Short mmCIF file of C-alpha atoms and ligand atoms in Angstrom, two decimals:
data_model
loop_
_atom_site.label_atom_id
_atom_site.label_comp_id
_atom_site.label_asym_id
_atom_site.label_seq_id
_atom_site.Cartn_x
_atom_site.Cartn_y
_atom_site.Cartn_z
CA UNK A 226 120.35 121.70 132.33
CA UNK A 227 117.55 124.30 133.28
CA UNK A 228 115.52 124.23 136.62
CA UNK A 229 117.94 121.61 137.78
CA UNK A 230 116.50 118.89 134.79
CA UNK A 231 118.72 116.54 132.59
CA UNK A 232 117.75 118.00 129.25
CA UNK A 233 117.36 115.10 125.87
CA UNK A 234 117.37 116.24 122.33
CA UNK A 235 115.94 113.52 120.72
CA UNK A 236 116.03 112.96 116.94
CA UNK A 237 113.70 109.94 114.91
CA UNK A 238 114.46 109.72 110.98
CA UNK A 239 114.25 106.05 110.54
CA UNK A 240 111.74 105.41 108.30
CA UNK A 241 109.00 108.42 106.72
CA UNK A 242 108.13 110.36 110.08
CA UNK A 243 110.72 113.04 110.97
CA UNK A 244 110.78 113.96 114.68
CA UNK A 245 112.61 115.92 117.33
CA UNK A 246 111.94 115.87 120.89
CA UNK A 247 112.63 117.27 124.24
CA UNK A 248 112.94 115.26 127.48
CA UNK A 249 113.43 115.79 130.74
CA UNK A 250 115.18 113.92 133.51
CA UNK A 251 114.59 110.91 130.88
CA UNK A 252 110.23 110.94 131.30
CA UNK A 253 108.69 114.33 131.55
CA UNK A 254 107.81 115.57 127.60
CA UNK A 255 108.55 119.18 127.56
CA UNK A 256 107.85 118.98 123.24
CA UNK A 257 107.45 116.78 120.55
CA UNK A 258 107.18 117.78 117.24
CA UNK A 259 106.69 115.18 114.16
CA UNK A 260 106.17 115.80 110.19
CA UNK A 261 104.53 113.02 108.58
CA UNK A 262 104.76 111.85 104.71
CA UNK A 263 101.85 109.47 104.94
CA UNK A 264 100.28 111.73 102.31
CA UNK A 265 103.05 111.97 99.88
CA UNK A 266 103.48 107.71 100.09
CA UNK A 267 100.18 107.05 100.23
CA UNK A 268 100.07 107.82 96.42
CA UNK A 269 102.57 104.44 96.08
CA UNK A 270 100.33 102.50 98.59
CA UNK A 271 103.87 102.19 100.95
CA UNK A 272 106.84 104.29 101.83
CA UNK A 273 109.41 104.87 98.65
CA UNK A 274 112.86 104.80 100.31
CA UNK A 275 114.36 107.95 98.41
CA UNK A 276 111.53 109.85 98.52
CA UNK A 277 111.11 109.37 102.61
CA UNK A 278 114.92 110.49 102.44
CA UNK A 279 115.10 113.48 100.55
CA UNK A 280 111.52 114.55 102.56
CA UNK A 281 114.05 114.25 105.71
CA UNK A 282 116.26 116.48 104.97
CA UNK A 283 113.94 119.24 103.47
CA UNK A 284 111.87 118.79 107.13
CA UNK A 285 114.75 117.99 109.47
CA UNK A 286 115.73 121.49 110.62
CA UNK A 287 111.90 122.83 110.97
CA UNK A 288 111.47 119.84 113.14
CA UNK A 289 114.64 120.30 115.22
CA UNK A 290 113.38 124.14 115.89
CA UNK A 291 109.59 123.30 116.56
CA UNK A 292 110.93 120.83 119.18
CA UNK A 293 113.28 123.60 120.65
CA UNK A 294 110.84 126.63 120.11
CA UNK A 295 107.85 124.72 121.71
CA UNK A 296 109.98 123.65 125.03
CA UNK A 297 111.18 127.11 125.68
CA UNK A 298 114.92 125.88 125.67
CA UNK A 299 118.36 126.69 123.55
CA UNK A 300 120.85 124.51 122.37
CA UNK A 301 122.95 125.96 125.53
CA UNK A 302 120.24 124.23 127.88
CA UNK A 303 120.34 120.79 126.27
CA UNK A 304 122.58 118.00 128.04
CA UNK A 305 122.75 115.47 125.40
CA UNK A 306 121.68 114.40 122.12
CA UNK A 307 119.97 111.11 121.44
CA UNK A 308 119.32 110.45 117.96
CA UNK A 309 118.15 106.70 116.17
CA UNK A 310 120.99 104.89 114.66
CA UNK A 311 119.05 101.91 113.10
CA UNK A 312 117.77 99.12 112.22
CA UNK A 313 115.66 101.55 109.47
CA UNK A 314 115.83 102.47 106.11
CA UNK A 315 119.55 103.63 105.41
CA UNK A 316 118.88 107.15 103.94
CA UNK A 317 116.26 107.97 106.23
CA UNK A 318 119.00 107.01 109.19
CA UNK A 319 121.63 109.09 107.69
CA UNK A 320 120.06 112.21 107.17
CA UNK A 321 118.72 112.21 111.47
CA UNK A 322 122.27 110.70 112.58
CA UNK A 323 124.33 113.30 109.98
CA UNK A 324 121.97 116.37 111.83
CA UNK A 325 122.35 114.82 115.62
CA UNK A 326 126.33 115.02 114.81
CA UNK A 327 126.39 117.82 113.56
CA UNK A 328 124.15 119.11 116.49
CA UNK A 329 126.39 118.05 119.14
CA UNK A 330 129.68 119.29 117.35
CA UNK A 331 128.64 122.58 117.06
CA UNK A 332 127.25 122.85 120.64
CA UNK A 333 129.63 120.54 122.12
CA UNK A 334 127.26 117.95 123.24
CA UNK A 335 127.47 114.82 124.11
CA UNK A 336 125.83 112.37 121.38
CA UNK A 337 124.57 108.92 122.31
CA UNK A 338 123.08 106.51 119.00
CA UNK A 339 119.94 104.98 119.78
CA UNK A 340 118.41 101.31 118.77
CA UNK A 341 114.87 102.08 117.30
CA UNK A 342 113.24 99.13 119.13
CA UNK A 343 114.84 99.88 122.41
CA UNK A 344 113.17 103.42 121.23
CA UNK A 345 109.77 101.75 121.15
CA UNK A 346 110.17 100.18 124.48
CA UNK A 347 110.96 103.67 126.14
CA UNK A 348 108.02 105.18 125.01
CA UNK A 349 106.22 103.35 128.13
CA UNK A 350 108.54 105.02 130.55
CA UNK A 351 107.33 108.34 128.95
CA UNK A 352 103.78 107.12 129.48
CA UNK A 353 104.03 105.57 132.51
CA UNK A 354 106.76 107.15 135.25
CA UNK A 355 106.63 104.12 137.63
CA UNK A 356 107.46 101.38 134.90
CA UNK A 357 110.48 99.61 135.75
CA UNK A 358 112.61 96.70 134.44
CA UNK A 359 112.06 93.95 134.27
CA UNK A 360 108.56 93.28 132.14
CA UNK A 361 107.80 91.69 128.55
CA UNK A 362 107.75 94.19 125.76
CA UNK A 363 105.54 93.61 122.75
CA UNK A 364 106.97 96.10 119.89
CA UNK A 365 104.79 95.77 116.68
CA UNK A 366 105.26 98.14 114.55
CA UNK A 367 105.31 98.48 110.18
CA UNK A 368 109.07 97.04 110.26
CA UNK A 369 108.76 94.58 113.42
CA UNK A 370 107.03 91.98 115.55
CA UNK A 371 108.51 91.20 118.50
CA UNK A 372 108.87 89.73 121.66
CA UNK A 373 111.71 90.98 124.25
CA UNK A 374 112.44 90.46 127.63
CA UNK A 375 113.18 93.48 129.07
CA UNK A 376 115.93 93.14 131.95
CA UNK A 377 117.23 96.70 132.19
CA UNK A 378 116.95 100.07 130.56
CA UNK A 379 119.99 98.88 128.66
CA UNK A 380 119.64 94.99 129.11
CA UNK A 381 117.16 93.56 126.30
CA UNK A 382 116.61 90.00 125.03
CA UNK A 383 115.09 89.60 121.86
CA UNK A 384 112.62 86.40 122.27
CA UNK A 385 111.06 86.12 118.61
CA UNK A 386 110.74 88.24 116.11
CA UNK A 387 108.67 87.90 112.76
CA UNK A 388 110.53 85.52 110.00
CA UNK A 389 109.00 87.51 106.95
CA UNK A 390 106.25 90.27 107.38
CA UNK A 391 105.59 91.97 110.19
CA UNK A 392 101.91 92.51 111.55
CA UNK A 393 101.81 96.46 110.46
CA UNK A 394 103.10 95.54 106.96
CA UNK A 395 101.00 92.64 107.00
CA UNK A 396 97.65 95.18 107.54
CA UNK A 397 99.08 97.54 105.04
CA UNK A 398 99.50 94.67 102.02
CA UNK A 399 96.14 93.37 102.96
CA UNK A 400 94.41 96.89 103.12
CA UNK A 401 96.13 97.38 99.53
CA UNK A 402 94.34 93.90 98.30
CA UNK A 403 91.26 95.21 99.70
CA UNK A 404 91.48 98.51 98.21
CA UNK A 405 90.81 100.16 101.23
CA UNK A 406 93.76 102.66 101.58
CA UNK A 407 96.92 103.17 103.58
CA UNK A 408 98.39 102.84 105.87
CA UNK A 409 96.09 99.53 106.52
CA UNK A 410 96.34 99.59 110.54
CA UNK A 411 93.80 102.39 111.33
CA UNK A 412 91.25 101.57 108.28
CA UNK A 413 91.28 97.88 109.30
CA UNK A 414 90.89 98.49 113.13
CA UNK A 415 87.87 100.83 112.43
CA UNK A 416 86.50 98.71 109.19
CA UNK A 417 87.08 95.54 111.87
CA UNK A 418 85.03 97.16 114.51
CA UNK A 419 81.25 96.88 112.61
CA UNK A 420 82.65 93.12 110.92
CA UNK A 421 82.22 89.44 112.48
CA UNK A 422 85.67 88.20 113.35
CA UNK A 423 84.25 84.19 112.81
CA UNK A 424 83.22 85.16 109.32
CA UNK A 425 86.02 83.88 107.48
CA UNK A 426 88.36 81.06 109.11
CA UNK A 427 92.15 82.02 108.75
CA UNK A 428 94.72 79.77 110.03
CA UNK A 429 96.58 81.05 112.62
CA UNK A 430 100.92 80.54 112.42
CA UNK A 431 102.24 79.79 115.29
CA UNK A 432 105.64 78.15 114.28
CA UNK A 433 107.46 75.51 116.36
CA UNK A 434 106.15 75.10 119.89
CA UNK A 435 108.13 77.34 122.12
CA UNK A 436 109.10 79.77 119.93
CA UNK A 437 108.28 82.90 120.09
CA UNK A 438 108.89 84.31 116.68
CA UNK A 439 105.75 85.00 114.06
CA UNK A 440 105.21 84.37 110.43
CA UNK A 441 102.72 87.00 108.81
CA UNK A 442 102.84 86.31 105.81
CA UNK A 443 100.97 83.14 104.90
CA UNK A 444 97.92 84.86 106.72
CA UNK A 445 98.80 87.89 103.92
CA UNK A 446 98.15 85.26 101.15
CA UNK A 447 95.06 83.44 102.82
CA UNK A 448 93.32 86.72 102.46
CA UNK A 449 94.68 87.53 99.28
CA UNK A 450 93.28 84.20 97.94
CA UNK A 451 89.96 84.29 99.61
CA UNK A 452 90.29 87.89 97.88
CA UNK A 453 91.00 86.49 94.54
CA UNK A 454 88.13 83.82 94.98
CA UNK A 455 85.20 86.02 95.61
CA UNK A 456 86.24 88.54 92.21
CA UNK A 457 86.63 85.32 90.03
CA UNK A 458 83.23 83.69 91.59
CA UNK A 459 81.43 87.34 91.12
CA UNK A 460 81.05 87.31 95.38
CA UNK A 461 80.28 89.90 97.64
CA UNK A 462 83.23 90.52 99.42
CA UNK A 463 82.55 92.34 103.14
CA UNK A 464 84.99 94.22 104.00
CA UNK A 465 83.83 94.83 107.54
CA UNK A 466 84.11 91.25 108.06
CA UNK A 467 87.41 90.13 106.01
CA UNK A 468 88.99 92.81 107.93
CA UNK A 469 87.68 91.75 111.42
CA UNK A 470 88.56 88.08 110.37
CA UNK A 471 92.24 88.72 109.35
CA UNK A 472 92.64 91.23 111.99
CA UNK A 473 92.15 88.72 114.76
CA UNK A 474 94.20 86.22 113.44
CA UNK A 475 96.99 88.57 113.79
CA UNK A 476 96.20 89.84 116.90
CA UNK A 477 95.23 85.93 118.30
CA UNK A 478 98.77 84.99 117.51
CA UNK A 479 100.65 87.97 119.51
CA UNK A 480 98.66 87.97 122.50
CA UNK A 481 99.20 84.41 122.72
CA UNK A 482 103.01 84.59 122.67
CA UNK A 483 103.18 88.05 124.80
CA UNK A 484 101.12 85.66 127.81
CA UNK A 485 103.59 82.91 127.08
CA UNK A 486 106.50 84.74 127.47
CA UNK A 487 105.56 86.56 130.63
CA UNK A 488 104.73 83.48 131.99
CA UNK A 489 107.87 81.51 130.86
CA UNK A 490 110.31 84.51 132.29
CA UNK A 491 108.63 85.34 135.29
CA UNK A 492 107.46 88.37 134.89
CA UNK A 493 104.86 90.80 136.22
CA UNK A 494 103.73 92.93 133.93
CA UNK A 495 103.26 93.50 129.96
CA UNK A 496 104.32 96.31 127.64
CA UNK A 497 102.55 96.94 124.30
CA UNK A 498 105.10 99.47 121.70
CA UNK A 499 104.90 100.38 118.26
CA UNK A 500 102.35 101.12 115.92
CA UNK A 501 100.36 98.78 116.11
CA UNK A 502 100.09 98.88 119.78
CA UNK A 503 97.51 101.58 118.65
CA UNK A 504 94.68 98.80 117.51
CA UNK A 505 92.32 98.75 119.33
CA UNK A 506 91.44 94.63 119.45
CA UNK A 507 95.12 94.25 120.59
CA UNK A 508 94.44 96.15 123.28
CA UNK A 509 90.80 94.50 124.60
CA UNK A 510 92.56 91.48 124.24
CA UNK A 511 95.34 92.34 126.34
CA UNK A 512 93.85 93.92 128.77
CA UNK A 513 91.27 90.93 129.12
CA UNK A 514 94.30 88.63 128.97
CA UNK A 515 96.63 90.80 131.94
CA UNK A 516 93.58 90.85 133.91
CA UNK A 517 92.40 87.33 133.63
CA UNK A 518 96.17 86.22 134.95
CA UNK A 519 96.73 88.97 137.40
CA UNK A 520 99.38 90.76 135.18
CA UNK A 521 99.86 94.92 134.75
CA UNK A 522 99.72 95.93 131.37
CA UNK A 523 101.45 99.17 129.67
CA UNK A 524 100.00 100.71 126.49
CA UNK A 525 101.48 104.42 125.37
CA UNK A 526 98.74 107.21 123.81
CA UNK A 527 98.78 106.51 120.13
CA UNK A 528 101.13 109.14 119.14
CA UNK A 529 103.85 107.72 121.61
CA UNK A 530 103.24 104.07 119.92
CA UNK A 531 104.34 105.39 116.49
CA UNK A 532 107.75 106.78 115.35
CA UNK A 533 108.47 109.43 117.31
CA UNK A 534 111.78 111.27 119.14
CA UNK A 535 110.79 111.42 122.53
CA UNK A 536 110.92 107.96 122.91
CA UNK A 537 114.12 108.18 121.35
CA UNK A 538 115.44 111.33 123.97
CA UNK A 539 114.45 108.76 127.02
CA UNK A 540 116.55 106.07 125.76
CA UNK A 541 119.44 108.11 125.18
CA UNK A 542 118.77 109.57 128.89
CA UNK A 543 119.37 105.80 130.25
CA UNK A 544 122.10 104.97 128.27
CA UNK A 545 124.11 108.48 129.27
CA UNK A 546 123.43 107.25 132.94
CA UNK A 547 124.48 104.00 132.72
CA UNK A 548 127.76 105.30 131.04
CA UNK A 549 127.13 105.05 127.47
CA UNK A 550 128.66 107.21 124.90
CA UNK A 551 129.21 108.04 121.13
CA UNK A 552 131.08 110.04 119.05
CA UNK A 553 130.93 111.47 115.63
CA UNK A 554 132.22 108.48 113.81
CA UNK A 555 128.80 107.37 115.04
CA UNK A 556 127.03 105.90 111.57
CA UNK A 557 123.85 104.87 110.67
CA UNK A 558 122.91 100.76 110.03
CA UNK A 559 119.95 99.20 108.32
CA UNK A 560 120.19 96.28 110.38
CA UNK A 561 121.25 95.90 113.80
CA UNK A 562 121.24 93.54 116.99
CA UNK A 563 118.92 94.97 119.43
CA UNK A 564 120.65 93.16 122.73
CA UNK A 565 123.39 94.77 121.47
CA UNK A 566 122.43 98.22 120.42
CA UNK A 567 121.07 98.41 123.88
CA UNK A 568 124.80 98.14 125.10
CA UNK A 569 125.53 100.87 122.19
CA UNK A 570 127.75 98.01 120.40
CA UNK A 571 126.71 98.89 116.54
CA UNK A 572 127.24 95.33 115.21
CA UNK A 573 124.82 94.11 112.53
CA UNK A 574 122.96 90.61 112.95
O1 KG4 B 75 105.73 102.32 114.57
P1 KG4 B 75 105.26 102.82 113.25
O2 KG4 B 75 104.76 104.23 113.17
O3 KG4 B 75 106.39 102.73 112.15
C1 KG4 B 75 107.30 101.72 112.05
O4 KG4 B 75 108.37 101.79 112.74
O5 KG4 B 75 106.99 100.79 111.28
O6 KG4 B 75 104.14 101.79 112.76
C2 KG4 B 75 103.45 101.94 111.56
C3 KG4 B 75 102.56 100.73 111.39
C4 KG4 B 75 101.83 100.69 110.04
O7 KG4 B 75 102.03 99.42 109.46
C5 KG4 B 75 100.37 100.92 110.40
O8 KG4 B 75 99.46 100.27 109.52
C6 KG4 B 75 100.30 100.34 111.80
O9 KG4 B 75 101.53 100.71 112.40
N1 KG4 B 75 99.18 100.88 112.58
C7 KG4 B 75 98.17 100.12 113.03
C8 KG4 B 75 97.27 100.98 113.67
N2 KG4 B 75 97.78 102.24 113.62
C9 KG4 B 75 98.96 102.15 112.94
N3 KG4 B 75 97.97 98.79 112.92
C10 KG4 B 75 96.84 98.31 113.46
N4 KG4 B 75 95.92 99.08 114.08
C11 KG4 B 75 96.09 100.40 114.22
N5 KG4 B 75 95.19 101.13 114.84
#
């Protein structure tokens, strides 16, 4: 506590970006400090599990002090520590859940595990102070797609999720068919923006009617084929074009289901999370969408939409309010229930 504040150490090693964050009274970002490995996986076109892992614990400490150092604070001044407990890539998890214990040990802190999703989520409370429960929440992100109904800070359903590849990793296999680098988000969204989305048709999945979960990956092989197709015919293939194509047939497909869902549950307002939520046709189309049928929506600055801690630190926050606590037998789990996670019970699926 400093200056009368609730002070959040928050602490992101789920996948390759290691991050530490502080956060005050759950919203205001005093610092946020973040060390990517794009550049060492973007030699393997994707992240490599044990390398992400042993790159987390040679950056985990720097990133811990950075986040400290830049918001003025000691370990004496911070109130809790929030740190992601899954779903992720196990070895990533353990090395950010191993330094959060031993964090709050040595400073006798309180420790609270975090759900990366519900992570996501928070990162439009950071964004936007006035956003309350309840709204839709659309997290898409390299490792997810989906839908949640968002009841409470700690009260999530999950409404559909992707059955095989999510849109990110979708982008990323089809940039890495295209040749055109990775991650595939950001080169499609900007390749997209000079292309002619009706160039080539793509069907669009969108599963049983009612349901709100996606299927990516049949759109992955359409464009791999049509890929395939032009090199065996000796065609020109444009890339400004394939990639605005395929990249609204993804998007299509989620803003459909997002409008659905808000509709179906009632609610007011939309919330875009995750990677993703950085592209920049999900967003025209949303906000075209919200506006069209008189809904708010909520879209976090780029470097709030991918992993990061302070979305982490502001979920903790509202999960130490509502009464929610860990310990140091808390572990780390590849897969996990988010409804559940939210309520800080660490069951798997
Ligand atoms: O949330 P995030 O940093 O990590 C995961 O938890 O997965 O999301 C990374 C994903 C990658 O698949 C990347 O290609 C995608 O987000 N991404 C984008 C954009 N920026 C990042 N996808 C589409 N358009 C973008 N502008």
């Amino acid at each position: 506590m400093k200056d009368g504040k609730f002070l959040v150490l928050g602490i992101e090693s789920s996948c390759d970006d290691t991050s530490a964050s502080v956060v005050a009274d759950g919203r205001e970002l005093l610092s946020l400090s973040i060390s990517s490995q794009i550049d060492i996986h973007t030699l393997y076109g994707g992240v490599v599990p044990e390398i992400a892992s042993r790159n987390h614990i040679k950056n985990i400490n720097a990133v811990i002090d950075e986040a400290m150092e830049k918001a003025g604070l000691d370990f004496d001044d911070i109130d809790l520590i929030g740190v992601t407990c899954g779903p992720g890539l196990i070895g990533s998890l353990v090395v950010g859940v191993s330094a959060a214990k031993a964090l709050a040990f040595a400073a006798d802190k309180p420790l609270v595990g975090v759900h990366h999703l519900q992570g996501h989520i928070s990162a439009d409370f950071i964004e936007y102070p006035e956003l309350e429960p309840p709204f839709t929440a659309v997290v898409a992100s390299g490792g997810n797609t989906d839908i949640v109904d968002v009841r409470g800070h700690n009260d999530m359903l999950m409404l559909g999720k992707t059955r095989d590849d999510a849109a990110g990793e979708a982008m990323d296999k089809v940039a890495r068919v295209m040749g055109i680098g990775y991650p595939g988000g950001p080169v499609i969204d900007k390749l997209a923006k000079s292309g002619d989305p009706h160039a080539v048709e793509f069907g669009r999945v969108r599963l049983e009617k009612g349901s709100y979960d996606f299927s990516f990956s049949g759109l992955k092989t359409q464009v791999i084929n049509y890929v395939n197709q032009c090199r065996m015919k000796g065609l020109e293939i444009k890339k400004e074009d394939l990639a605005a194509s395929f990249q609204k047939a993804v998007m299509d497909v989620i803003t459909e289901k997002a409008l659905e869902a808000a509709h179906e549950y009632g609610r007011d307002s939309i919330a875009l999370a995750g990677g993703v939520a950085s592209n920049s046709l999900l967003r025209s189309m949303m906000k075209d969408l919200c506006e069209a049928n008189s809904l708010k929506l909520y879209v976090p600055r780029p470097v709030l939409c991918t992993d990061n801690a302070a979305m982490i630190a502001c979920a903790a926050y509202y999960k130490y309010k509502e009464g929610y606590r860990d310990d140091l037998t808390l572990d780390a789990f590849p897969v996990l229930d988010l409804a559940k996670g939210a309520r800080g019970e660490w069951t798997a699926e």
